[in-house]
Coordinates of C-alpha atoms in Angstrom, one line a residue:
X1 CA 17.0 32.7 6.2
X2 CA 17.9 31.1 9.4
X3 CA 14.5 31.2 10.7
X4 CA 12.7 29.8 7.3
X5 CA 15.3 27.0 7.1
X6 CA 14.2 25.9 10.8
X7 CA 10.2 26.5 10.1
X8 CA 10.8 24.3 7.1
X9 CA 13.0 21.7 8.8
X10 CA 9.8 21.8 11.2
X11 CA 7.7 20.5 8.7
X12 CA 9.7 18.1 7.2
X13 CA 9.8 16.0 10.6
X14 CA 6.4 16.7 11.0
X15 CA 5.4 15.4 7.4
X16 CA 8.3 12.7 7.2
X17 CA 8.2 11.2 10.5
X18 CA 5.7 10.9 11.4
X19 CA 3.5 7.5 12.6
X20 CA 3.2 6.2 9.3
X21 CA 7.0 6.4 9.0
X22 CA 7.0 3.7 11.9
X23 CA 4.4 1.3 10.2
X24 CA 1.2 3.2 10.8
X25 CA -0.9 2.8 7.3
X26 CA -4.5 4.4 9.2
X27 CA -4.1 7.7 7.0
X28 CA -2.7 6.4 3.9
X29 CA -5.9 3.5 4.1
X30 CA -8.3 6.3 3.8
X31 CA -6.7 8.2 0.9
X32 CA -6.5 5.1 -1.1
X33 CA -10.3 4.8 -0.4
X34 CA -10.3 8.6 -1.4
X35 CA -8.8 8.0 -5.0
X36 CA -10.3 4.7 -5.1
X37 CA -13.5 6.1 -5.0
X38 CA -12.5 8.9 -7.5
X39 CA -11.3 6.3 -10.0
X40 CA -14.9 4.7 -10.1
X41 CA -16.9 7.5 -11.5
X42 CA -19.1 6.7 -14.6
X43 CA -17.5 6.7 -18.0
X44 CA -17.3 9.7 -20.1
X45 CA -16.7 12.4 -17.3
X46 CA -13.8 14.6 -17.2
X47 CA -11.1 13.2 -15.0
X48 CA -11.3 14.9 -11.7
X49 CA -9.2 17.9 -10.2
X50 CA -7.7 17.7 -6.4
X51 CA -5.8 20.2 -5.6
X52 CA -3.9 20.3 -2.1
X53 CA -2.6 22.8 0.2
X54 CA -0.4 20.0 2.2
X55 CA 2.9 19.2 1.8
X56 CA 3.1 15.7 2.6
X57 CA 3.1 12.6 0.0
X58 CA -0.4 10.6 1.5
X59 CA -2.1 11.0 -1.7
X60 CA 0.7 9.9 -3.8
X61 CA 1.6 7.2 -1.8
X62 CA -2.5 6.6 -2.3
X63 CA -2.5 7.3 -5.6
X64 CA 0.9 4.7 -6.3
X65 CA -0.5 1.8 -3.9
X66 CA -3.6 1.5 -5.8
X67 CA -2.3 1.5 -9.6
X68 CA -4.5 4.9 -10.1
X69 CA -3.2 7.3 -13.0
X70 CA -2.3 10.4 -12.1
X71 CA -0.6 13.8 -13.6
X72 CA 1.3 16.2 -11.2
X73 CA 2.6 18.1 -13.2
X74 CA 5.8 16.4 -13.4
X75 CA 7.6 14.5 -16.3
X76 CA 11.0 11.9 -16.5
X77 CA 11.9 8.8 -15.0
X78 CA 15.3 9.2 -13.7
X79 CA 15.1 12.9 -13.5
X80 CA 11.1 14.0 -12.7
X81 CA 11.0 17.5 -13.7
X82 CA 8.3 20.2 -13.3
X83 CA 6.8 20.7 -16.9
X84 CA 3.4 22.5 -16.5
X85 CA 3.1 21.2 -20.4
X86 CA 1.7 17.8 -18.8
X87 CA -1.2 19.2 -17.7
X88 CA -2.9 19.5 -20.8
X89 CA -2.0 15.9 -21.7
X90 CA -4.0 13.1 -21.5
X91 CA -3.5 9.2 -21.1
X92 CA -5.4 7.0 -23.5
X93 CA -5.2 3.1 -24.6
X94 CA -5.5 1.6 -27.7
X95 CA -9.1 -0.3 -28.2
X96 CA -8.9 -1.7 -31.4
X97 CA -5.1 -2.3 -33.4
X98 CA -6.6 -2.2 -36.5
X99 CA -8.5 0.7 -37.0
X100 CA -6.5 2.7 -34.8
X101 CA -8.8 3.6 -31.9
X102 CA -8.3 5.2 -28.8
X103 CA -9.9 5.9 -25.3
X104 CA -8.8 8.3 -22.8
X105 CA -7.7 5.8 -19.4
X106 CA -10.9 5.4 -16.7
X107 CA -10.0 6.6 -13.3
X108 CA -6.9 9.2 -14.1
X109 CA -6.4 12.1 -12.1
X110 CA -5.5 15.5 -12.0
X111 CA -3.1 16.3 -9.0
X112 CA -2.0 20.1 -7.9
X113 CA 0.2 20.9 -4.6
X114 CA -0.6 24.5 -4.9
X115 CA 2.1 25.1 -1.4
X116 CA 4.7 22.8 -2.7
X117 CA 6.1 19.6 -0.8
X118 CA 8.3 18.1 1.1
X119 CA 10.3 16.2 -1.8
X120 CA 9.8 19.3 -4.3
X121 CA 13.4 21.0 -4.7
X122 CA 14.8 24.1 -6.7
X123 CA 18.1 23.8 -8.6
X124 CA 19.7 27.1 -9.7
X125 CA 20.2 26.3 -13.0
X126 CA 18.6 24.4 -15.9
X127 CA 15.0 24.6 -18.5
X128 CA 13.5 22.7 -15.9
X129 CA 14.7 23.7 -12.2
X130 CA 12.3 22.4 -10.0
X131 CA 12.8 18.4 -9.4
X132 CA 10.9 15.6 -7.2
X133 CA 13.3 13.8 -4.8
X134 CA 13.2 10.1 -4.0
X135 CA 15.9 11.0 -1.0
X136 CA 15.2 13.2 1.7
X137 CA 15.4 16.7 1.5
X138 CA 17.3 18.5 4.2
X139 CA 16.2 22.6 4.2
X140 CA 19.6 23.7 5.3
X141 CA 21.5 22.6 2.1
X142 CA 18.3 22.1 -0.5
X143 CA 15.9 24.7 -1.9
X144 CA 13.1 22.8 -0.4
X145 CA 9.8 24.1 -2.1
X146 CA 7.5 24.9 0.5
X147 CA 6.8 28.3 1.9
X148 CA 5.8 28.1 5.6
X149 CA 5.6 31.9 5.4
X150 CA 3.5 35.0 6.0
X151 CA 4.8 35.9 2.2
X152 CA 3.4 32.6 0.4
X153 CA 0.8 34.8 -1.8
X154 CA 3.6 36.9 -3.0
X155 CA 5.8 34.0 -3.7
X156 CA 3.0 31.7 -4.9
X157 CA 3.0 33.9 -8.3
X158 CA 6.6 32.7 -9.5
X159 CA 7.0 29.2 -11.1
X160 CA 5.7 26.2 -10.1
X161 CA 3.4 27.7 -7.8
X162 CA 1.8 30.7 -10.7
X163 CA 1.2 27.4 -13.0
X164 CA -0.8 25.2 -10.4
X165 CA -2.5 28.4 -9.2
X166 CA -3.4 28.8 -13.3
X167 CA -4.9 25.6 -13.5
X168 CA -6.7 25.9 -10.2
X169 CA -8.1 29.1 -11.8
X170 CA -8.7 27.6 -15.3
X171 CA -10.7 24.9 -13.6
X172 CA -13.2 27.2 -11.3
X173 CA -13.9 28.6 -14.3
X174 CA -15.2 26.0 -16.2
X175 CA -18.6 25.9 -17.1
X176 CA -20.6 23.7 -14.4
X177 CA -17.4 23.1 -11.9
X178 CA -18.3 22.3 -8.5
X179 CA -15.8 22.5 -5.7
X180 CA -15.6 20.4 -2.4
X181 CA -13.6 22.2 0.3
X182 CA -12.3 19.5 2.9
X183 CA -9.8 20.2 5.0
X184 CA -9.8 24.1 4.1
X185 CA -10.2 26.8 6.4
X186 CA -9.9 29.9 3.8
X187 CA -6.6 31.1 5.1
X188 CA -5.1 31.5 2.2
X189 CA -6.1 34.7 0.5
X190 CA -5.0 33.8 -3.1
X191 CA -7.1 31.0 -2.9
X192 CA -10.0 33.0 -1.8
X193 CA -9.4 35.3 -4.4
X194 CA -9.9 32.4 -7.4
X195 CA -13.2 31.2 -5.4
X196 CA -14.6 34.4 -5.1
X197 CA -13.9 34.7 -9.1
X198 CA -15.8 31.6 -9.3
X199 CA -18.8 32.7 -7.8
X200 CA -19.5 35.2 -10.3
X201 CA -20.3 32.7 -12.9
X202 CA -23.7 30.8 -12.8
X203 CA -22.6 27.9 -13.2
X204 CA -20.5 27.4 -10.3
X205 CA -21.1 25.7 -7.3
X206 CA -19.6 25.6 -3.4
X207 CA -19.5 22.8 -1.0
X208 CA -17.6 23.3 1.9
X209 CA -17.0 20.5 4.9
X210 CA -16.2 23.2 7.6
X211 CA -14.9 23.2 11.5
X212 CA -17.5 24.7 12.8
X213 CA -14.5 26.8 14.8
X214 CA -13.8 27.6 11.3
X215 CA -17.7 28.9 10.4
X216 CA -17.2 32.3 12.5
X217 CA -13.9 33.4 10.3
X218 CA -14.5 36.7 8.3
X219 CA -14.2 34.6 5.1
X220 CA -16.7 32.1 5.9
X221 CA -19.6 34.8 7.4
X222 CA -18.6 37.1 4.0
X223 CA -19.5 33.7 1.8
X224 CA -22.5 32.9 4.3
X225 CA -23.9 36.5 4.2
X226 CA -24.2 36.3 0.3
X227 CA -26.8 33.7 1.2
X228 CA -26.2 32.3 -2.2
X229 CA -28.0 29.5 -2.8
X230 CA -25.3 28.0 -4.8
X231 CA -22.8 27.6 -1.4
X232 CA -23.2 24.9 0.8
X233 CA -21.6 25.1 4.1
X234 CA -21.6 21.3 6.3
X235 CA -21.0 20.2 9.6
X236 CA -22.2 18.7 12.5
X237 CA -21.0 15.2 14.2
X238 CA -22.5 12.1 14.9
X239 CA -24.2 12.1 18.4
X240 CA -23.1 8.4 19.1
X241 CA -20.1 8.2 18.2
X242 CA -18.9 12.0 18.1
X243 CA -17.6 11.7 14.6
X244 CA -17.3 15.2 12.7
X245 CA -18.9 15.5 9.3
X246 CA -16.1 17.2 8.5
X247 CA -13.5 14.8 9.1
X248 CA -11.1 13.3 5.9
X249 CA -12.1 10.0 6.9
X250 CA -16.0 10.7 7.8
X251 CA -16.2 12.0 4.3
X252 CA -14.8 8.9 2.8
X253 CA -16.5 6.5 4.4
X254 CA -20.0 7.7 4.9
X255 CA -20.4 9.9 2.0
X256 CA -18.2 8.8 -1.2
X257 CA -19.5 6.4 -3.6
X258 CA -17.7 2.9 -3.8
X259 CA -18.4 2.2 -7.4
X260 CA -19.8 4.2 -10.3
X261 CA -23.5 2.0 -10.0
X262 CA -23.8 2.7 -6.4
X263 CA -27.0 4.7 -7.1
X264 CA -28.8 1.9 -9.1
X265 CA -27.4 -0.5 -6.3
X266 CA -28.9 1.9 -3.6
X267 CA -32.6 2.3 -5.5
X268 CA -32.6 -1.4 -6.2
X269 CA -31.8 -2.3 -2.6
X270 CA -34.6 0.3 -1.4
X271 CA -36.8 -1.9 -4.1
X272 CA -36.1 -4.8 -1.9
X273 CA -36.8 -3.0 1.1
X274 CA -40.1 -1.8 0.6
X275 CA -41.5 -5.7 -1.4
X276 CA -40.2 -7.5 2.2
X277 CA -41.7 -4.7 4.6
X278 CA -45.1 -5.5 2.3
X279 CA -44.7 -9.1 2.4
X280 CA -44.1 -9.3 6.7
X281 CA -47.1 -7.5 6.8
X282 CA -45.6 -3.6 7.8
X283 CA -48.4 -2.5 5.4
X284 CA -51.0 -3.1 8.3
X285 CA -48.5 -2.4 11.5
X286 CA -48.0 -6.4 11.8
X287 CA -45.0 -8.7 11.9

């Protein structure tokens, strides 16, 4: 017990105090632009899924900065409680007073910390035992809930962990679900197990930002050897400036959309492109 309560006292430092605790907002920008990003897809999609292995709070920091909607599976003001229930809610606005219509809120999200985190504690007692913290937690007193150990698959299947784990499960399944993998190195074999699951149903698909350290792991060269055309595995880095496709932030800002018309902005700016080439005379390799 000793040894757990130091391992998670570790973490806490490590997630708590870090350089944004002394004024540093570089990682907390890009998450905003993360969810930001997220909360500008078309109209009429399902809200989106992320689902997190860290413990820290960047994206709900991201999430609270930037007004974004968001479920975490948590319920109450005063008292935020763990109520799986609030999953299958959604949040919707009145459009019209008098004939009583309603739309489900652009931009929410869906939000899973399927390890725990670092303001997640357990009381012993009570319908709803597992509480988010505004004060900080300290591991040798509170039943912090994260579980730096080699036992987290054993103790992910008991409550809150065996609900976000049955979401995460519930949405792989659905019928045309993609999944982007940043940040991921397959190390966690209950995870594994639900992607693998996944990729017996057609309509499932696999996009992975990798370390390429991370491409020679047994689960990566299993999900590469099923040359499955469905799997996408990326890397690489930017010869100029060494930046790694697979960074949080290269993904963000290179490859995320800004705005729900970015495609119609792109095709109409090639448009542009091409009728000023033609007009300067590129057409016959002058100007």
């Amino acid at each position: 017990e000793a040894v757990i309560a130091g391992v998670k006292k570790f973490i806490l430092q490590k997630c708590t105090e870090g350089r944004f605790a002394h004024g540093d907002e570089t990682i907390v920008t890009v998450y905003r632009r993360f969810y930001q990003s997220l909360a500008t897809r078309s109209r009429g999609l399902a809200p989106p899924w992320v689902f997190t292995t860290n413990y820290d709070l960047f994206n709900e920091r991201a999430m609270d900065r930037s007004g974004i909607p968001y479920s975490n599976g948590f319920a109450g003001t005063v008292e935020r409680r763990f109520n799986p229930s609030t999953y299958r809610r959604a949040l919707a606005e009145q459009l019209d007073i008098s004939s009583k219509r309603w739309a489900a809120v652009d931009g929410y999200v869906h939000f899973c910390k399927l390890h725990g985190s670092v303001n997640w504690t357990e009381e012993e007692t009570g319908l709803f035992p597992i509480r988010e913290s505004a004060d900080k937690l300290d591991p040798a007193k509170d039943r912090v809930m994260i579980y730096p150990t080699p036992s987290k698959q054993t103790a992910s299947f008991g409550s809150p962990y065996s609900d976000m784990f049955r979401e995460f499960q519930r949405q792989i399944v659905q019928d045309q679900s993609v999944l982007f993998v940043m940040g991921f190195s397959f190390g966690d074999e209950h995870i594994n197990n639900i992607i693998f699951q996944g990729l017996t149903l057609p309509g499932f698909r696999l996009i992975a930002f990798l370390n390429p350290d991370d491409a020679n792991n047994s689960v990566a060269k299993e999900l590469a050897a099923l040359g499955d055309p469905r799997i996408s595995f990326i890397w690489g880095s930017d010869e100029e400036t060494g930046k790694k496709a697979h960074y949080f932030d290269s993904i963000v800002q290179d490859l995320m959309p800004t705005s729900a018309d970015q495609k119609e902005e792109q095709a109409i700016e090639k448009v542009f492109k091409k009728l000023l080439f033609k007009q300067q005379g590129g057409e016959n390799g002058e100007g």
